[in-house]
């Protein structure tokens, strides 16, 4: 059996043979374990040129940079925030509370999106199918699954 197929099958079986020695968290791929272990090492080589915040992965930095490069339009003000006259308004928008995952540093604008995301780390699946017992982390995935039973 190919390596890629074995890795894919772990999605269905839930097998996670690679375990972190520092915290016990398990992973389906060795490469994912390696990425995770960087968190414990405290290495954050990817720094934001705008605000100085540092991240352990380049993908986290890219996600973070959205708060600085997001289209500069104010819905409260009803206009563009481009140009020097609007610098204070831009700073106020940048200071608005964003929600960061404590596990992987991913940033969310809405707390509800963070809560859903955190289920990846906790394994929580609060939505259970009444027909077969299969559980899901999102209600939308349960709704989609239930079509299997209803046709």
mmCIF file of C-alpha atoms in Angstrom:
data_model
loop_
_atom_site.group_PDB
_atom_site.id
_atom_site.type_symbol
_atom_site.label_atom_id
_atom_site.label_comp_id
_atom_site.label_asym_id
_atom_site.label_seq_id
_atom_site.Cartn_x
_atom_site.Cartn_y
_atom_site.Cartn_z
ATOM 1 C CA UNK A 1 0.000 0.000 0.000
ATOM 2 C CA UNK A 2 1.321 3.467 -0.877
ATOM 3 C CA UNK A 3 2.403 5.877 1.829
ATOM 4 C CA UNK A 4 -0.104 8.497 0.675
ATOM 5 C CA UNK A 5 -2.955 5.984 0.888
ATOM 6 C CA UNK A 6 -1.867 4.935 4.387
ATOM 7 C CA UNK A 7 -1.790 8.571 5.479
ATOM 8 C CA UNK A 8 -5.200 9.195 3.908
ATOM 9 C CA UNK A 9 -6.738 6.156 5.609
ATOM 10 C CA UNK A 10 -5.778 7.640 8.976
ATOM 11 C CA UNK A 11 -8.366 10.360 8.306
ATOM 12 C CA UNK A 12 -11.006 7.632 8.476
ATOM 13 C CA UNK A 13 -9.500 5.394 11.149
ATOM 14 C CA UNK A 14 -8.400 8.197 13.458
ATOM 15 C CA UNK A 15 -5.000 6.535 13.865
ATOM 16 C CA UNK A 16 -2.337 8.924 15.178
ATOM 17 C CA UNK A 17 0.895 6.959 15.601
ATOM 18 C CA UNK A 18 3.233 9.938 16.088
ATOM 19 C CA UNK A 19 3.202 11.257 19.653
ATOM 20 C CA UNK A 20 4.789 14.422 21.032
ATOM 21 C CA UNK A 21 7.158 13.609 23.880
ATOM 22 C CA UNK A 22 6.605 17.013 25.485
ATOM 23 C CA UNK A 23 2.809 17.150 25.723
ATOM 24 C CA UNK A 24 1.502 13.778 24.558
ATOM 25 C CA UNK A 25 -0.470 15.152 21.616
ATOM 26 C CA UNK A 26 -0.658 12.611 18.786
ATOM 27 C CA UNK A 27 -0.514 13.136 15.022
ATOM 28 C CA UNK A 28 -1.284 11.112 11.911
ATOM 29 C CA UNK A 29 1.892 12.239 10.118
ATOM 30 C CA UNK A 30 5.482 12.560 11.279
ATOM 31 C CA UNK A 31 5.820 15.893 9.450
ATOM 32 C CA UNK A 32 2.888 17.331 11.423
ATOM 33 C CA UNK A 33 4.487 16.195 14.687
ATOM 34 C CA UNK A 34 7.713 17.913 13.648
ATOM 35 C CA UNK A 35 5.848 21.184 12.930
ATOM 36 C CA UNK A 36 4.078 20.904 16.297
ATOM 37 C CA UNK A 37 7.321 20.392 18.224
ATOM 38 C CA UNK A 38 8.515 23.832 17.119
ATOM 39 C CA UNK A 39 5.901 25.268 19.513
ATOM 40 C CA UNK A 40 7.649 23.617 22.482
ATOM 41 C CA UNK A 41 11.063 24.836 21.331
ATOM 42 C CA UNK A 42 9.761 28.396 21.463
ATOM 43 C CA UNK A 43 11.336 29.188 18.107
ATOM 44 C CA UNK A 44 9.466 31.957 16.284
ATOM 45 C CA UNK A 45 11.579 32.941 13.282
ATOM 46 C CA UNK A 46 8.794 34.620 11.287
ATOM 47 C CA UNK A 47 8.378 38.228 12.400
ATOM 48 C CA UNK A 48 5.793 40.756 11.271
ATOM 49 C CA UNK A 49 7.457 43.823 9.777
ATOM 50 C CA UNK A 50 4.445 45.952 10.691
ATOM 51 C CA UNK A 51 4.058 45.254 14.424
ATOM 52 C CA UNK A 52 6.962 42.956 15.379
ATOM 53 C CA UNK A 53 4.860 39.977 16.504
ATOM 54 C CA UNK A 54 6.675 36.678 15.821
ATOM 55 C CA UNK A 55 5.326 33.284 14.753
ATOM 56 C CA UNK A 56 6.572 29.710 14.615
ATOM 57 C CA UNK A 57 5.261 29.130 11.072
ATOM 58 C CA UNK A 58 5.253 31.309 7.984
ATOM 59 C CA UNK A 59 1.589 30.431 7.398
ATOM 60 C CA UNK A 60 0.695 31.939 10.801
ATOM 61 C CA UNK A 61 2.556 35.127 9.892
ATOM 62 C CA UNK A 62 0.712 35.353 6.570
ATOM 63 C CA UNK A 63 -2.620 34.891 8.368
ATOM 64 C CA UNK A 64 -1.649 37.542 10.932
ATOM 65 C CA UNK A 65 -0.606 40.040 8.262
ATOM 66 C CA UNK A 66 -4.195 40.173 7.051
ATOM 67 C CA UNK A 67 -4.988 42.510 9.938
ATOM 68 C CA UNK A 68 -2.505 44.995 8.481
ATOM 69 C CA UNK A 69 -3.371 44.575 4.791
ATOM 70 C CA UNK A 70 -7.148 44.088 5.032
ATOM 71 C CA UNK A 71 -9.052 46.399 2.691
ATOM 72 C CA UNK A 72 -9.123 49.753 4.433
ATOM 73 C CA UNK A 73 -12.849 50.492 4.488
ATOM 74 C CA UNK A 74 -14.752 51.550 7.590
ATOM 75 C CA UNK A 75 -18.362 50.400 7.786
ATOM 76 C CA UNK A 76 -19.026 52.610 10.830
ATOM 77 C CA UNK A 77 -17.579 55.690 9.150
ATOM 78 C CA UNK A 78 -18.934 54.744 5.710
ATOM 79 C CA UNK A 79 -15.791 55.534 3.779
ATOM 80 C CA UNK A 80 -12.276 54.672 2.808
ATOM 81 C CA UNK A 81 -9.521 54.706 5.411
ATOM 82 C CA UNK A 82 -6.743 55.262 2.871
ATOM 83 C CA UNK A 83 -4.413 58.229 3.149
ATOM 84 C CA UNK A 84 -2.865 60.250 5.995
ATOM 85 C CA UNK A 85 -6.087 61.951 7.178
ATOM 86 C CA UNK A 86 -7.449 58.589 8.335
ATOM 87 C CA UNK A 87 -4.361 57.214 10.137
ATOM 88 C CA UNK A 88 -5.954 57.394 13.600
ATOM 89 C CA UNK A 89 -9.052 55.535 12.379
ATOM 90 C CA UNK A 90 -6.838 52.839 10.804
ATOM 91 C CA UNK A 91 -4.984 52.389 14.126
ATOM 92 C CA UNK A 92 -8.318 52.062 15.939
ATOM 93 C CA UNK A 93 -9.375 49.322 13.540
ATOM 94 C CA UNK A 94 -6.051 47.492 13.899
ATOM 95 C CA UNK A 95 -6.436 47.590 17.688
ATOM 96 C CA UNK A 96 -9.821 45.852 17.612
ATOM 97 C CA UNK A 97 -9.766 42.548 19.445
ATOM 98 C CA UNK A 98 -8.852 39.544 17.348
ATOM 99 C CA UNK A 99 -9.074 36.006 18.687
ATOM 100 C CA UNK A 100 -5.944 33.873 18.644
ATOM 101 C CA UNK A 101 -5.754 30.108 19.089
ATOM 102 C CA UNK A 102 -3.507 29.260 22.026
ATOM 103 C CA UNK A 103 -2.473 25.979 20.412
ATOM 104 C CA UNK A 104 -1.350 27.090 16.973
ATOM 105 C CA UNK A 105 -1.511 30.917 17.005
ATOM 106 C CA UNK A 106 -4.044 31.091 14.161
ATOM 107 C CA UNK A 107 -6.004 34.344 14.347
ATOM 108 C CA UNK A 108 -9.745 34.800 13.932
ATOM 109 C CA UNK A 109 -11.849 37.916 13.675
ATOM 110 C CA UNK A 110 -14.866 36.230 15.258
ATOM 111 C CA UNK A 111 -14.741 34.316 18.558
ATOM 112 C CA UNK A 112 -17.270 31.779 17.235
ATOM 113 C CA UNK A 113 -14.842 30.824 14.455
ATOM 114 C CA UNK A 114 -12.079 30.332 17.042
ATOM 115 C CA UNK A 115 -14.351 28.043 19.095
ATOM 116 C CA UNK A 116 -15.058 25.878 16.032
ATOM 117 C CA UNK A 117 -11.358 25.854 15.084
ATOM 118 C CA UNK A 118 -10.267 24.765 18.574
ATOM 119 C CA UNK A 119 -12.192 21.518 18.124
ATOM 120 C CA UNK A 120 -9.393 20.460 15.756
ATOM 121 C CA UNK A 121 -7.034 20.490 18.738
ATOM 122 C CA UNK A 122 -9.400 19.085 21.366
ATOM 123 C CA UNK A 123 -11.033 16.453 19.166
ATOM 124 C CA UNK A 124 -14.438 17.591 20.453
ATOM 125 C CA UNK A 125 -17.319 16.459 18.239
ATOM 126 C CA UNK A 126 -20.530 17.697 19.866
ATOM 127 C CA UNK A 127 -22.869 16.973 16.934
ATOM 128 C CA UNK A 128 -23.893 13.312 16.799
ATOM 129 C CA UNK A 129 -25.966 11.531 14.163
ATOM 130 C CA UNK A 130 -29.041 9.951 15.728
ATOM 131 C CA UNK A 131 -29.137 7.262 13.036
ATOM 132 C CA UNK A 132 -25.602 5.870 13.233
ATOM 133 C CA UNK A 133 -23.833 7.633 16.115
ATOM 134 C CA UNK A 134 -21.116 9.240 13.990
ATOM 135 C CA UNK A 135 -20.042 12.564 15.519
ATOM 136 C CA UNK A 136 -18.909 15.837 13.958
ATOM 137 C CA UNK A 137 -17.199 19.024 15.069
ATOM 138 C CA UNK A 138 -19.575 21.251 13.077
ATOM 139 C CA UNK A 139 -23.341 21.166 12.825
ATOM 140 C CA UNK A 140 -23.101 21.747 9.066
ATOM 141 C CA UNK A 141 -21.047 18.557 8.669
ATOM 142 C CA UNK A 142 -23.707 16.597 10.585
ATOM 143 C CA UNK A 143 -26.433 18.031 8.354
ATOM 144 C CA UNK A 144 -24.417 17.070 5.272
ATOM 145 C CA UNK A 145 -23.816 13.553 6.660
ATOM 146 C CA UNK A 146 -27.483 12.965 7.478
ATOM 147 C CA UNK A 147 -28.259 13.042 3.758
ATOM 148 C CA UNK A 148 -26.572 9.627 3.592
ATOM 149 C CA UNK A 149 -29.448 8.222 5.638
ATOM 150 C CA UNK A 150 -32.272 10.105 3.916
ATOM 151 C CA UNK A 151 -31.042 9.761 0.336
#
